[in-house]
Amino acid sequence: NAGVTQTPKFRVLKTGQSMTLLCAQDMNHEYMYWYRQDPGMGLRLIHYSVGEGTTAKGEVPDGYNVSRLKKQNFLLGLESAAPSQTSVYFCASRVLGSYEQYFGPGTRLTVT
Amino acid sequence: ELKVEQNPLFLSMQEGKNYTIYCNYSTTSDRLYWYRQDPGKSLESLFVLLSNGAVKQEGRLMASLDTKARLSTLHITAAVHDLSATYFCAVDDASYGKLTFGQGTILTVHP
């Protein structure tokens, strides 16, 4: 049982490049979330999903897209990376009916 | 819009001392979470507080929730160096478990 995993762990992009971050969970959780963490601001919700095939916007969705084609995977895409998207990205998941969110190890993204 | 504010943002303590971190939030909620984060690491769940008056303790840390005052506290008793970390509170808006986080409190415990 690996819990919540994120791929990659580190990435450096040039402005305008695109990439996809993968979040995978093996706990059969319904809810999945993408957060970003910037210094002094805590974590902010980007997008979330309440089940396979569904996604919704969070607090800071601009510049990101997401997909949840399989229940266990939640993908976060950056179509045209900007320096303002330099951040640490955390994925989390939660089972329906529970209050505990399980966080992945994070992906550190730098956009130059 | 739900806002969550922590204070202090920086806390330098001596070992053996007691202190409290405060978490204020702006809307009614009876679900509050405390997390710990070590540098370069992910978030570790410390406490989940689910009702008014809830109190939970683990070792030298005790968390409480007052939903009427929209306030949670994290009390540190007899601090030790191993407690040095960043502590976050987060509030669940009861809509699909979306969390709104405070800014975090960077705690440093000195000998």
Tab-separated table of N, CA and C in Angstrom, chain A:
chain	number	residue	atom	x	y	z
A	1	ASN	N	0.844	-1.188	0.000
A	1	ASN	CA	0.000	0.000	0.000
A	1	ASN	C	0.878	1.235	0.000
A	2	ALA	N	1.010	1.894	-1.178
A	2	ALA	CA	1.942	3.007	-1.301
A	2	ALA	C	1.325	4.323	-0.846
A	3	GLY	N	-0.009	4.383	-0.662
A	3	GLY	CA	-0.646	5.628	-0.266
A	3	GLY	C	-0.809	6.540	-1.470
A	4	VAL	N	-0.384	7.798	-1.322
A	4	VAL	CA	-0.463	8.791	-2.391
A	4	VAL	C	0.937	9.030	-2.926
A	5	THR	N	1.121	8.837	-4.216
A	5	THR	CA	2.424	9.071	-4.840
A	5	THR	C	2.295	10.157	-5.898
A	6	GLN	N	3.395	10.877	-6.113
A	6	GLN	CA	3.432	11.951	-7.099
A	6	GLN	C	4.637	11.780	-8.008
A	7	THR	N	4.427	12.069	-9.274
A	7	THR	CA	5.489	11.979	-10.265
A	7	THR	C	5.465	13.218	-11.134
A	8	PRO	N	6.595	13.908	-11.390
A	8	PRO	CA	7.924	13.659	-10.833
A	8	PRO	C	8.077	14.300	-9.458
A	9	LYS	N	9.220	14.166	-8.850
A	9	LYS	CA	9.499	14.821	-7.575
A	9	LYS	C	10.053	16.224	-7.792
A	10	PHE	N	10.805	16.420	-8.838
A	10	PHE	CA	11.392	17.714	-9.174
A	10	PHE	C	11.284	17.926	-10.685
A	11	ARG	N	11.125	19.195	-11.072
A	11	ARG	CA	11.114	19.489	-12.503
A	11	ARG	C	11.464	20.960	-12.693
A	12	VAL	N	12.259	21.217	-13.719
A	12	VAL	CA	12.555	22.593	-14.118
A	12	VAL	C	12.024	22.789	-15.529
A	13	LEU	N	11.222	23.803	-15.721
A	13	LEU	CA	10.639	24.108	-17.021
A	13	LEU	C	11.078	25.496	-17.480
A	14	LYS	N	11.073	25.688	-18.764
A	14	LYS	CA	11.247	27.037	-19.296
A	14	LYS	C	9.856	27.645	-19.515
A	15	THR	N	9.794	28.957	-19.437
A	15	THR	CA	8.538	29.652	-19.680
A	15	THR	C	7.952	29.217	-21.024
A	16	GLY	N	6.656	28.883	-21.009
A	16	GLY	CA	5.965	28.483	-22.215
A	16	GLY	C	5.908	26.977	-22.436
A	17	GLN	N	6.742	26.224	-21.749
A	17	GLN	CA	6.703	24.774	-21.901
A	17	GLN	C	5.482	24.200	-21.165
A	18	SER	N	5.150	22.984	-21.527
A	18	SER	CA	4.011	22.328	-20.883
A	18	SER	C	4.484	21.081	-20.152
A	19	MET	N	3.692	20.656	-19.181
A	19	MET	CA	4.002	19.410	-18.490
A	19	MET	C	2.763	18.925	-17.747
A	20	THR	N	2.816	17.677	-17.349
A	20	THR	CA	1.742	17.062	-16.574
A	20	THR	C	2.324	16.439	-15.326
A	21	LEU	N	1.687	16.731	-14.190
A	21	LEU	CA	2.029	16.110	-12.926
A	21	LEU	C	1.026	14.996	-12.663
A	22	LEU	N	1.542	13.857	-12.227
A	22	LEU	CA	0.682	12.713	-11.969
A	22	LEU	C	0.564	12.463	-10.474
A	23	CYS	N	-0.658	12.272	-10.033
A	23	CYS	CA	-0.935	11.854	-8.667
A	23	CYS	C	-1.653	10.507	-8.735
A	24	ALA	N	-1.169	9.561	-7.953
A	24	ALA	CA	-1.786	8.237	-7.927
A	24	ALA	C	-2.017	7.811	-6.484
A	25	GLN	N	-3.187	7.203	-6.251
A	25	GLN	CA	-3.480	6.679	-4.909
A	25	GLN	C	-4.051	5.274	-5.051
A	26	ASP	N	-3.634	4.424	-4.103
A	26	ASP	CA	-4.058	3.027	-4.152
A	26	ASP	C	-5.001	2.679	-3.013
A	27	MET	N	-5.690	3.685	-2.500
A	27	MET	CA	-6.579	3.479	-1.347
A	27	MET	C	-8.051	3.502	-1.740
A	28	ASN	N	-8.329	3.574	-3.045
A	28	ASN	CA	-9.695	3.586	-3.555
A	28	ASN	C	-10.493	4.802	-3.063
A	29	HIS	N	-9.792	5.923	-2.888
A	29	HIS	CA	-10.439	7.145	-2.406
A	29	HIS	C	-11.231	7.811	-3.515
A	30	GLU	N	-12.392	8.357	-3.139
A	30	GLU	CA	-13.219	9.049	-4.115
A	30	GLU	C	-12.699	10.456	-4.406
A	31	TYR	N	-12.317	11.165	-3.350
A	31	TYR	CA	-11.946	12.577	-3.509
A	31	TYR	C	-10.444	12.722	-3.701
A	32	MET	N	-10.078	13.584	-4.637
A	32	MET	CA	-8.664	13.913	-4.834
A	32	MET	C	-8.535	15.413	-5.053
A	33	TYR	N	-7.358	15.939	-4.660
A	33	TYR	CA	-7.147	17.386	-4.633
A	33	TYR	C	-5.732	17.720	-5.108
A	34	TRP	N	-5.601	18.878	-5.746
A	34	TRP	CA	-4.293	19.439	-6.034
A	34	TRP	C	-4.176	20.787	-5.316
A	35	TYR	N	-3.081	20.924	-4.543
A	35	TYR	CA	-2.774	22.171	-3.852
A	35	TYR	C	-1.406	22.662	-4.326
A	36	ARG	N	-1.199	23.973	-4.181
A	36	ARG	CA	0.137	24.513	-4.350
A	36	ARG	C	0.545	25.212	-3.068
A	37	GLN	N	1.849	25.148	-2.778
A	37	GLN	CA	2.370	25.776	-1.577
A	37	GLN	C	3.433	26.777	-1.954
A	38	ASP	N	3.212	28.009	-1.562
A	38	ASP	CA	4.171	29.082	-1.774
A	38	ASP	C	4.600	29.618	-0.409
A	39	PRO	N	5.819	30.159	-0.327
A	39	PRO	CA	6.320	30.630	0.972
A	39	PRO	C	5.384	31.656	1.616
A	40	GLY	N	5.091	31.456	2.889
A	40	GLY	CA	4.287	32.414	3.645
A	40	GLY	C	2.814	32.408	3.324
A	41	MET	N	2.345	31.486	2.503
A	41	MET	CA	0.930	31.512	2.102
A	41	MET	C	0.198	30.222	2.407
A	42	GLY	N	0.866	29.266	3.033
A	42	GLY	CA	0.164	28.016	3.256
A	42	GLY	C	-0.142	27.320	1.940
A	43	LEU	N	-1.038	26.367	1.980
A	43	LEU	CA	-1.436	25.640	0.779
A	43	LEU	C	-2.723	26.240	0.234
A	44	ARG	N	-2.824	26.279	-1.099
A	44	ARG	CA	-4.047	26.766	-1.742
A	44	ARG	C	-4.550	25.732	-2.724
A	45	LEU	N	-5.857	25.557	-2.761
A	45	LEU	CA	-6.476	24.535	-3.588
A	45	LEU	C	-6.548	24.983	-5.042
A	46	ILE	N	-6.055	24.138	-5.955
A	46	ILE	CA	-6.063	24.467	-7.380
A	46	ILE	C	-7.315	23.880	-8.033
A	47	HIS	N	-7.423	22.570	-8.007
A	47	HIS	CA	-8.584	21.858	-8.532
A	47	HIS	C	-8.837	20.660	-7.636
A	48	TYR	N	-10.033	20.108	-7.744
A	48	TYR	CA	-10.334	18.906	-7.002
A	48	TYR	C	-11.293	18.034	-7.809
A	49	SER	N	-11.451	16.795	-7.342
A	49	SER	CA	-12.321	15.837	-8.027
A	49	SER	C	-13.053	15.014	-6.978
A	50	VAL	N	-14.347	14.832	-7.204
A	50	VAL	CA	-15.123	14.054	-6.253
A	50	VAL	C	-15.417	12.647	-6.771
A	51	GLY	N	-14.869	12.320	-7.928
A	51	GLY	CA	-15.035	10.971	-8.460
A	51	GLY	C	-14.499	10.885	-9.869
A	52	GLU	N	-14.372	9.659	-10.326
A	52	GLU	CA	-13.869	9.425	-11.677
A	52	GLU	C	-14.686	10.207	-12.695
A	53	GLY	N	-13.984	10.907	-13.574
A	53	GLY	CA	-14.648	11.666	-14.627
A	53	GLY	C	-15.159	13.034	-14.227
A	54	THR	N	-14.967	13.431	-12.965
A	54	THR	CA	-15.445	14.746	-12.501
A	54	THR	C	-14.282	15.581	-11.990
A	55	THR	N	-14.312	16.880	-12.297
A	55	THR	CA	-13.322	17.815	-11.765
A	55	THR	C	-14.012	19.141	-11.485
A	56	ALA	N	-13.413	19.933	-10.614
A	56	ALA	CA	-13.974	21.239	-10.287
A	56	ALA	C	-12.847	22.181	-9.899
A	57	LYS	N	-13.111	23.493	-10.044
A	57	LYS	CA	-12.093	24.492	-9.749
A	57	LYS	C	-12.026	24.769	-8.257
A	58	GLY	N	-10.799	25.034	-7.815
A	58	GLY	CA	-10.585	25.467	-6.447
A	58	GLY	C	-10.350	26.950	-6.381
A	59	GLU	N	-9.484	27.351	-5.469
A	59	GLU	CA	-9.249	28.772	-5.212
A	59	GLU	C	-8.380	29.429	-6.282
A	60	VAL	N	-7.395	28.703	-6.825
A	60	VAL	CA	-6.432	29.284	-7.769
A	60	VAL	C	-6.287	28.408	-9.014
A	61	PRO	N	-7.326	28.294	-9.843
A	61	PRO	CA	-7.293	27.349	-10.961
A	61	PRO	C	-6.651	27.868	-12.249
A	62	ASP	N	-6.446	29.195	-12.345
A	62	ASP	CA	-6.006	29.763	-13.619
A	62	ASP	C	-4.635	29.249	-14.015
A	63	GLY	N	-4.532	28.818	-15.290
A	63	GLY	CA	-3.259	28.335	-15.816
A	63	GLY	C	-3.074	26.834	-15.667
A	64	TYR	N	-4.055	26.167	-15.064
A	64	TYR	CA	-3.968	24.727	-14.830
A	64	TYR	C	-5.187	24.019	-15.396
A	65	ASN	N	-4.980	22.782	-15.846
A	65	ASN	CA	-6.104	21.924	-16.174
A	65	ASN	C	-5.893	20.572	-15.505
A	66	VAL	N	-6.975	19.849	-15.316
A	66	VAL	CA	-6.901	18.570	-14.610
A	66	VAL	C	-7.761	17.544	-15.330
A	67	SER	N	-7.446	16.287	-15.066
A	67	SER	CA	-8.288	15.207	-15.571
A	67	SER	C	-8.249	14.045	-14.592
A	68	ARG	N	-9.370	13.337	-14.532
A	68	ARG	CA	-9.480	12.163	-13.653
A	68	ARG	C	-10.210	11.078	-14.455
A	69	LEU	N	-9.454	10.465	-15.333
A	69	LEU	CA	-10.026	9.428	-16.206
A	69	LEU	C	-10.142	8.111	-15.470
A	70	LYS	N	-9.259	7.885	-14.511
A	70	LYS	CA	-9.322	6.689	-13.689
A	70	LYS	C	-9.439	7.118	-12.229
A	71	LYS	N	-10.128	6.354	-11.432
A	71	LYS	CA	-10.354	6.721	-10.042
A	71	LYS	C	-9.053	6.923	-9.283
A	72	GLN	N	-8.040	6.149	-9.608
A	72	GLN	CA	-6.824	6.191	-8.821
A	72	GLN	C	-5.865	7.291	-9.231
A	73	ASN	N	-6.111	7.944	-10.364
A	73	ASN	CA	-5.168	8.935	-10.871
A	73	ASN	C	-5.810	10.305	-11.036
A	74	PHE	N	-5.041	11.339	-10.692
A	74	PHE	CA	-5.506	12.711	-10.865
A	74	PHE	C	-4.348	13.484	-11.482
A	75	LEU	N	-4.513	13.975	-12.701
A	75	LEU	CA	-3.449	14.636	-13.436
A	75	LEU	C	-3.625	16.147	-13.396
A	76	LEU	N	-2.525	16.841	-13.197
A	76	LEU	CA	-2.513	18.305	-13.216
A	76	LEU	C	-1.642	18.752	-14.377
A	77	GLY	N	-2.221	19.527	-15.289
A	77	GLY	CA	-1.493	19.971	-16.466
A	77	GLY	C	-1.227	21.464	-16.461
A	78	LEU	N	-0.031	21.814	-16.933
A	78	LEU	CA	0.307	23.204	-17.184
A	78	LEU	C	0.520	23.320	-18.678
A	79	GLU	N	-0.335	24.047	-19.364
A	79	GLU	CA	-0.249	24.126	-20.835
A	79	GLU	C	0.876	25.039	-21.292
A	80	SER	N	1.073	26.141	-20.586
A	80	SER	CA	2.116	27.104	-20.944
A	80	SER	C	2.659	27.682	-19.648
A	81	ALA	N	3.724	27.066	-19.151
A	81	ALA	CA	4.209	27.403	-17.810
A	81	ALA	C	4.688	28.853	-17.723
A	82	ALA	N	4.433	29.447	-16.561
A	82	ALA	CA	4.865	30.813	-16.279
A	82	ALA	C	5.683	30.810	-14.984
A	83	PRO	N	6.603	31.765	-14.822
A	83	PRO	CA	7.394	31.815	-13.574
A	83	PRO	C	6.526	31.865	-12.320
A	84	SER	N	5.319	32.440	-12.414
A	84	SER	CA	4.424	32.504	-11.246
A	84	SER	C	3.928	31.124	-10.809
A	85	GLN	N	4.162	30.119	-11.633
A	85	GLN	CA	3.760	28.762	-11.278
A	85	GLN	C	4.882	27.979	-10.601
A	86	THR	N	6.000	28.640	-10.376
A	86	THR	CA	7.052	28.053	-9.546
A	86	THR	C	6.493	27.852	-8.146
A	87	SER	N	6.499	26.608	-7.677
A	87	SER	CA	5.846	26.289	-6.422
A	87	SER	C	6.122	24.829	-6.081
A	88	VAL	N	5.636	24.428	-4.912
A	88	VAL	CA	5.609	23.014	-4.558
A	88	VAL	C	4.152	22.569	-4.656
A	89	TYR	N	3.938	21.490	-5.392
A	89	TYR	CA	2.575	21.011	-5.633
A	89	TYR	C	2.333	19.737	-4.831
A	90	PHE	N	1.234	19.747	-4.097
A	90	PHE	CA	0.853	18.584	-3.308
A	90	PHE	C	-0.480	18.045	-3.782
A	91	CYS	N	-0.539	16.747	-3.867
A	91	CYS	CA	-1.782	16.048	-4.150
A	91	CYS	C	-2.270	15.434	-2.843
A	92	ALA	N	-3.576	15.314	-2.719
A	92	ALA	CA	-4.148	14.684	-1.535
A	92	ALA	C	-5.368	13.878	-1.944
A	93	SER	N	-5.734	12.930	-1.106
A	93	SER	CA	-6.934	12.156	-1.380
A	93	SER	C	-7.682	11.888	-0.077
A	94	ARG	N	-8.961	11.598	-0.234
A	94	ARG	CA	-9.808	11.355	0.944
A	94	ARG	C	-10.895	10.378	0.563
A	95	VAL	N	-11.241	9.512	1.493
A	95	VAL	CA	-12.313	8.572	1.219
A	95	VAL	C	-13.633	9.225	1.576
A	96	LEU	N	-14.660	8.922	0.834
A	96	LEU	CA	-16.004	9.446	1.089
A	96	LEU	C	-16.439	9.043	2.492
A	97	GLY	N	-16.924	10.018	3.275
A	97	GLY	CA	-17.405	9.720	4.615
A	97	GLY	C	-16.355	9.867	5.698
A	98	SER	N	-15.108	10.097	5.302
A	98	SER	CA	-14.037	10.299	6.276
A	98	SER	C	-13.616	11.757	6.264
A	99	TYR	N	-12.877	12.175	7.283
A	99	TYR	CA	-12.414	13.550	7.347
A	99	TYR	C	-10.914	13.686	7.103
A	100	GLU	N	-10.217	12.591	7.010
A	100	GLU	CA	-8.765	12.632	6.913
A	100	GLU	C	-8.331	12.757	5.463
A	101	GLN	N	-7.462	13.749	5.198
A	101	GLN	CA	-6.843	13.863	3.870
A	101	GLN	C	-5.434	13.328	3.945
A	102	TYR	N	-5.070	12.536	2.952
A	102	TYR	CA	-3.738	11.955	2.882
A	102	TYR	C	-2.964	12.681	1.782
A	103	PHE	N	-1.816	13.211	2.162
A	103	PHE	CA	-1.027	14.015	1.233
A	103	PHE	C	0.106	13.206	0.615
A	104	GLY	N	0.381	13.515	-0.648
A	104	GLY	CA	1.536	12.953	-1.318
A	104	GLY	C	2.812	13.668	-0.908
A	105	PRO	N	3.964	13.218	-1.430
A	105	PRO	CA	5.263	13.774	-1.021
A	105	PRO	C	5.577	15.127	-1.639
A	106	GLY	N	4.827	15.532	-2.667
A	106	GLY	CA	5.058	16.838	-3.271
A	106	GLY	C	5.906	16.766	-4.533
A	107	THR	N	5.694	17.769	-5.396
A	107	THR	CA	6.514	17.970	-6.596
A	107	THR	C	7.005	19.404	-6.571
A	108	ARG	N	8.324	19.556	-6.626
A	108	ARG	CA	8.906	20.908	-6.637
A	108	ARG	C	9.131	21.317	-8.083
A	109	LEU	N	8.420	22.350	-8.521
A	109	LEU	CA	8.475	22.824	-9.905
A	109	LEU	C	9.079	24.214	-9.947
A	110	THR	N	10.060	24.366	-10.808
A	110	THR	CA	10.670	25.679	-11.042
A	110	THR	C	10.479	26.040	-12.501
A	111	VAL	N	9.950	27.229	-12.747
A	111	VAL	CA	9.773	27.724	-14.109
A	111	VAL	C	10.689	28.926	-14.300
A	112	THR	N	11.597	28.814	-15.260
A	112	THR	CA	12.590	29.890	-15.469
A	112	THR	C	12.243	30.736	-16.699
